[in-house]
Short mmCIF file of C-alpha atoms in Angstrom, two decimals:
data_model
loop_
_atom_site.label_atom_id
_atom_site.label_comp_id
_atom_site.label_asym_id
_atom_site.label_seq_id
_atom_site.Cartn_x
_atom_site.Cartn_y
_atom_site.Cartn_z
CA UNK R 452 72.28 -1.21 66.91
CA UNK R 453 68.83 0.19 66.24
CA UNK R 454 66.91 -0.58 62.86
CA UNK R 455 66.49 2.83 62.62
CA UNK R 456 70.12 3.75 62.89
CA UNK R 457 71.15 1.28 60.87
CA UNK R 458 68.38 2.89 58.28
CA UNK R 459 69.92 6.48 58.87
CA UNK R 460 73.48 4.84 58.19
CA UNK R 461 72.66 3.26 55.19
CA UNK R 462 70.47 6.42 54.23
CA UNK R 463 73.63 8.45 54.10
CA UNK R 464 75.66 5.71 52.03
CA UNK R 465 73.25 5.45 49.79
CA UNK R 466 73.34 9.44 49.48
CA UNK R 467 77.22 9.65 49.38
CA UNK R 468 77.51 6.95 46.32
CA UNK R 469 74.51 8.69 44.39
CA UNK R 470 76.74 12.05 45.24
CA UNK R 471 79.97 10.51 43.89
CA UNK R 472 78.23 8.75 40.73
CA UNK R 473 76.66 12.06 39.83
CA UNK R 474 79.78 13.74 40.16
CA UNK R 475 81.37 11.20 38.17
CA UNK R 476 78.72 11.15 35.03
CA UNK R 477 78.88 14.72 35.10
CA UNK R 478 82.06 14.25 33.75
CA UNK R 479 80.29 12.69 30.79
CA UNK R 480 77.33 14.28 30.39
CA UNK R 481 75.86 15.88 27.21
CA UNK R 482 76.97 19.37 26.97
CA UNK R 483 73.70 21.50 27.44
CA UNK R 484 72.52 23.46 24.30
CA UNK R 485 73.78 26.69 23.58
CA UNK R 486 70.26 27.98 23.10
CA UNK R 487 69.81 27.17 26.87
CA UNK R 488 73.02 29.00 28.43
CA UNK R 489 72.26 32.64 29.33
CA UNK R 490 74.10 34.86 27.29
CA UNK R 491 76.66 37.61 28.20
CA UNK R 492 75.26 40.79 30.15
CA UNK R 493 77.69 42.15 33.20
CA UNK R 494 75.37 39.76 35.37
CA UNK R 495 78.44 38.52 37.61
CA UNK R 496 80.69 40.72 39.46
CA UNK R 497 84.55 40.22 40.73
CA UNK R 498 85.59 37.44 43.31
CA UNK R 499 87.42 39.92 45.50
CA UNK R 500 85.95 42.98 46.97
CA UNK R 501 88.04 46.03 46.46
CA UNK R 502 90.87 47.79 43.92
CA UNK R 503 93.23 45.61 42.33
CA UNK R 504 97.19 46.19 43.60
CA UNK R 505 100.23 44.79 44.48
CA UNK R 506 99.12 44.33 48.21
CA UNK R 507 95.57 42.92 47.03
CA UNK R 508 95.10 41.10 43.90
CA UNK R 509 96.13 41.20 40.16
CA UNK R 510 94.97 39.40 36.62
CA UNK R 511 97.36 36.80 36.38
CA UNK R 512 96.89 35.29 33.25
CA UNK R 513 93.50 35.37 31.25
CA UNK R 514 90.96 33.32 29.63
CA UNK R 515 91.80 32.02 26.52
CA UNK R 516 94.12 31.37 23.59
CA UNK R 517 96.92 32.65 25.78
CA UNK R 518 100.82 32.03 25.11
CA UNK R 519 100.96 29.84 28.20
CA UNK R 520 98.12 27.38 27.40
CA UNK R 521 99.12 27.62 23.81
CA UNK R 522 102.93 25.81 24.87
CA UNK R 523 101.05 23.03 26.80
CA UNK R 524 97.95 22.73 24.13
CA UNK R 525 98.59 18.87 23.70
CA UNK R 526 99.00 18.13 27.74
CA UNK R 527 97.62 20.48 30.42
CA UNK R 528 95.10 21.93 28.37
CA UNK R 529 94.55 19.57 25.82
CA UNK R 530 90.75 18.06 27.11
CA UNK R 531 89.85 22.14 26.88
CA UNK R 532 90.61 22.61 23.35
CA UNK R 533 94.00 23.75 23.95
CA UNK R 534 92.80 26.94 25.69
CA UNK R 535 93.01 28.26 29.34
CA UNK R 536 89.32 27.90 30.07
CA UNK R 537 89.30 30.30 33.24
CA UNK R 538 90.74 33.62 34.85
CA UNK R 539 93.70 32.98 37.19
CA UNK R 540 93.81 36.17 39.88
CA UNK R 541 97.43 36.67 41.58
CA UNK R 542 96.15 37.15 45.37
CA UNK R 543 98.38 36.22 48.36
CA UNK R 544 96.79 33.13 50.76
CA UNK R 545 93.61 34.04 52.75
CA UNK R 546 92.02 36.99 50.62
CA UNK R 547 88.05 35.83 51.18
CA UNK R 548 86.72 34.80 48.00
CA UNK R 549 83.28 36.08 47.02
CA UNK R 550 80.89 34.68 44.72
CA UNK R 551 80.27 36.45 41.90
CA UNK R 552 76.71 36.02 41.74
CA UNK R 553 73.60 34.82 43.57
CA UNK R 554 72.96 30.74 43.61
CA UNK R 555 72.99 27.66 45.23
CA UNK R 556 76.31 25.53 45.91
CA UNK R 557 76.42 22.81 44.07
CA UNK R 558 79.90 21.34 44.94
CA UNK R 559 82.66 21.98 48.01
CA UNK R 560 85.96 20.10 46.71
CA UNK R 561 83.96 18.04 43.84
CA UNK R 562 84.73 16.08 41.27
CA UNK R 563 85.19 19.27 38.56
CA UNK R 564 87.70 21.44 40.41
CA UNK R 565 91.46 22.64 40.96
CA UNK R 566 92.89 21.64 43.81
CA UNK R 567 93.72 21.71 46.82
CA UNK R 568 89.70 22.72 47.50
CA UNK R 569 87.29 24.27 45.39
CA UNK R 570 83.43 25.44 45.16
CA UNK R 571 81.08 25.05 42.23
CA UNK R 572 78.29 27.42 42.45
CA UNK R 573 74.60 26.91 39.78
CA UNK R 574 73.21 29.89 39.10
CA UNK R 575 70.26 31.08 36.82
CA UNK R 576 71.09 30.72 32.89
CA UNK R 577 72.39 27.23 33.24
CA UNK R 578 75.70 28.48 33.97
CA UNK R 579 78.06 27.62 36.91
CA UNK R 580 81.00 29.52 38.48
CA UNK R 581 83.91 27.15 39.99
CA UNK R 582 86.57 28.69 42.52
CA UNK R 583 89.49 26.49 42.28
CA UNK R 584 92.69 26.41 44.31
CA UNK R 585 91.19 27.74 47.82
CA UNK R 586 93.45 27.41 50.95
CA UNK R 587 90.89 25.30 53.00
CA UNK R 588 87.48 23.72 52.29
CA UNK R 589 84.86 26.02 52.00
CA UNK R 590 82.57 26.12 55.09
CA UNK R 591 79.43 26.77 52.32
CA UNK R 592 77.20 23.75 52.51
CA UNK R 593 75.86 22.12 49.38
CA UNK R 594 72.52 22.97 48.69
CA UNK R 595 73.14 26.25 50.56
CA UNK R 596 71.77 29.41 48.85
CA UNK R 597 74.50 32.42 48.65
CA UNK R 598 74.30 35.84 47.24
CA UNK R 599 76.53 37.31 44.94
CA UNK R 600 79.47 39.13 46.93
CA UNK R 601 79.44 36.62 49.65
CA UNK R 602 82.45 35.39 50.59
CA UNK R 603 82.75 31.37 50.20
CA UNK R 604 86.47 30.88 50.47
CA UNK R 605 89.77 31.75 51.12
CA UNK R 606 92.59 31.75 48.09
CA UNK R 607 95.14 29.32 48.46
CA UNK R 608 97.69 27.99 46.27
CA UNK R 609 97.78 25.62 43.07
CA UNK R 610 101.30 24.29 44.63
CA UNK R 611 100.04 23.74 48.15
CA UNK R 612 102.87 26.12 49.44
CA UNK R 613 101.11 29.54 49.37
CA UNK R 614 104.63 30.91 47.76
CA UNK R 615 104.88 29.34 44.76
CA UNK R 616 101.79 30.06 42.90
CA UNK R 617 99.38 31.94 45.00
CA UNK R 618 96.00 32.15 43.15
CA UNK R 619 92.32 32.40 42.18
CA UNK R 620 91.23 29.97 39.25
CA UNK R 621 87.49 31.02 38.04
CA UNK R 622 85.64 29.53 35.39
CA UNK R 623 82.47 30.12 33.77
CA UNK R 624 80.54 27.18 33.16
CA UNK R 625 77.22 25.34 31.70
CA UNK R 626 75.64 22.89 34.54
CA UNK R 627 76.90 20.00 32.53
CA UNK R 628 80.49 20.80 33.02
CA UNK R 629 81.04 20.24 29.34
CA UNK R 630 81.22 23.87 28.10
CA UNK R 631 83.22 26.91 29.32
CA UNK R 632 82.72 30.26 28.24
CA UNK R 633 84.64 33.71 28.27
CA UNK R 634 84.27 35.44 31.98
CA UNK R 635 84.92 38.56 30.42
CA UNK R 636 81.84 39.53 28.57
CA UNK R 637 79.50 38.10 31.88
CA UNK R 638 81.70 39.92 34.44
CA UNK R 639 81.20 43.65 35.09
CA UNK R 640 84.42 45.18 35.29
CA UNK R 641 87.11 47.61 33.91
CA UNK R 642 89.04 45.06 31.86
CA UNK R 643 91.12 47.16 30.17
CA UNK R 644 92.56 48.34 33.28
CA UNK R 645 92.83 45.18 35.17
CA UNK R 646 94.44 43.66 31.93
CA UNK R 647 97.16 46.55 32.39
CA UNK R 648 97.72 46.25 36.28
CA UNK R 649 97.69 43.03 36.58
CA UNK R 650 100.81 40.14 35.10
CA UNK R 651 99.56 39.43 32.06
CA UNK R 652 102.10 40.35 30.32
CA UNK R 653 102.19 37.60 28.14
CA UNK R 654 99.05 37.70 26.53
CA UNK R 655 97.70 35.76 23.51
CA UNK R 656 99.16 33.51 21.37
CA UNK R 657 99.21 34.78 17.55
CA UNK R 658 98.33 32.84 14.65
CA UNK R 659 100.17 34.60 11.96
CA UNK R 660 97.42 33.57 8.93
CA UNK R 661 94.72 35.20 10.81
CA UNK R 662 96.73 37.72 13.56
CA UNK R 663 93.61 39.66 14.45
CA UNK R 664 92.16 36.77 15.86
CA UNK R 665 91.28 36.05 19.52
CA UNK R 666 94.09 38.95 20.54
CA UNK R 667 91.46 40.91 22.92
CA UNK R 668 89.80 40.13 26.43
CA UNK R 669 86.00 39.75 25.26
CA UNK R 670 86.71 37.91 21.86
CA UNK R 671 88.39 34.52 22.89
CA UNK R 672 86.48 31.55 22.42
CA UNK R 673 84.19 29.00 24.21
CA UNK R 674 85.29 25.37 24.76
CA UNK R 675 83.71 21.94 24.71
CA UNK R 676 85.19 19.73 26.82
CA UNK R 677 87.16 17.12 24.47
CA UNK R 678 86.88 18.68 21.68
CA UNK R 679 89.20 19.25 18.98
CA UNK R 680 92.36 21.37 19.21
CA UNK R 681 91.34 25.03 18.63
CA UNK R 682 94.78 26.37 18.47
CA UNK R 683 96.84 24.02 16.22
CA UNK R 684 98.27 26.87 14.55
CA UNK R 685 100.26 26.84 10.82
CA UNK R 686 102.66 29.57 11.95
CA UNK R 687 102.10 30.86 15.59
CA UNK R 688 103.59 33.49 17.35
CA UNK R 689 105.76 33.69 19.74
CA UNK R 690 107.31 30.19 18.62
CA UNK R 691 106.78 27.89 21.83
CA UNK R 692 110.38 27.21 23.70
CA UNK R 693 111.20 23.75 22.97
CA UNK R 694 107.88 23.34 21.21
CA UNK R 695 104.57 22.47 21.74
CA UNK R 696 103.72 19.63 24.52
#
């Protein structure tokens, strides 16, 4: 073998281990400021292209202090501050995903995402928009500039059966991976309908001291990744079957 191929060879090993350490401290990294993260404006649209439906695609459950993170606060969700910290969209296998703003791919199945493949997208603000549970791997390069309504993926399904729990998982976060914010107030969309089409039926979990709080769309709450509980609620409502886990 050539000392130049064995240069190019260990050229791309060095790459892939700088790759997977930087994926791995960003896992640890300081949260970025809040003064740095671009605040809410309708910037972003939807990650499918036309009307919500039974045949296309539906708001499963929200972002947020909702009844189903609330029941699995201390185990699923508990790194997230006991909160769903994205916007799961009911959509059968194969509807092309579309990004929901212009950027540059930063991941395709990374270190921060749902499996079984995913794509984290940067975009301007500091912010980042991660597409979890795609069918296949996203044929989007990293590095690769996209444009918002592009389609970089397929939907898939969190149970790897594409009957069990067909879905989009979006999140909304800061380039650190550390904080997650609301989609709601960044997206533009008709919430109010969506939130009435779509299954989530279940909506937020009450805390019966303060019962106004986080019970709309646009008003639940940011995360820090490892952070304390947000949701350890006195007297919450509906009482969680079997309790809290």
């Amino acid at each position: 073998m050539s000392k130049l191929n064995l240069l190019r060879r260990g050229g791309r090993a060095v790459l892939a281990g700088a790759l997977l350490l930087g994926g791995a401290l960003a896992h640890y990294a300081a949260p970025l400021p809040l003064s740095a993260i671009a605040p809410p404006s309708r910037q972003f649209g939807l990650p499918f292209a036309g009307a919500p439906g039974p045949d296309t695609w539906l708001l499963g459950q929200g972002y947020g202090n909702t009844t189903g993170s609330y029941r699995q606060r201390r185990s699923t969700y508990g790194n997230l501050q006991g909160i769903h910290a994205g916007l799961d969209f009911s959509a059968p296998c194969g509807t092309p995903v579309r990004a929901i703003g212009d950027g540059r791919v930063a991941e395709v199945d990374g270190t921060h995402g749902s499996p079984p493949h995913n794509v984290v997208i940067d975009h301007a603000g500091n912010l980042s928009s991660l597409y979890g549970h795609l069918r296949v791997r996203s044929s989007v390069r990293v590095g690769q500039q996209v444009k918002r309504g592009q389609i970089i993926g397929e939907s898939g399904d969190s149970q790897f059966t594409c009957v069990s729990a067909p879905h989009l998982h979006l999140e909304l976060r800061d380039r650190s991976h550390q904080r997650f914010f609301n989609p709601v107030p960044y997206i533009a969309a008709d919430w109010d309908t969506l939130a009435l089409a779509g299954g989530f039926g279940r909506g937020y979990e009450y805390d019966l001291d303060q019962p106004r709080r986080w019970q709309t769309p646009d008003t639940q709450p940011g995360a820090l990744r490892g952070g304390p509980l947000l949701n350890e609620f006195r007297r919450p409502w509906p009482p969680a079957p079997g309790g809290a886990r």
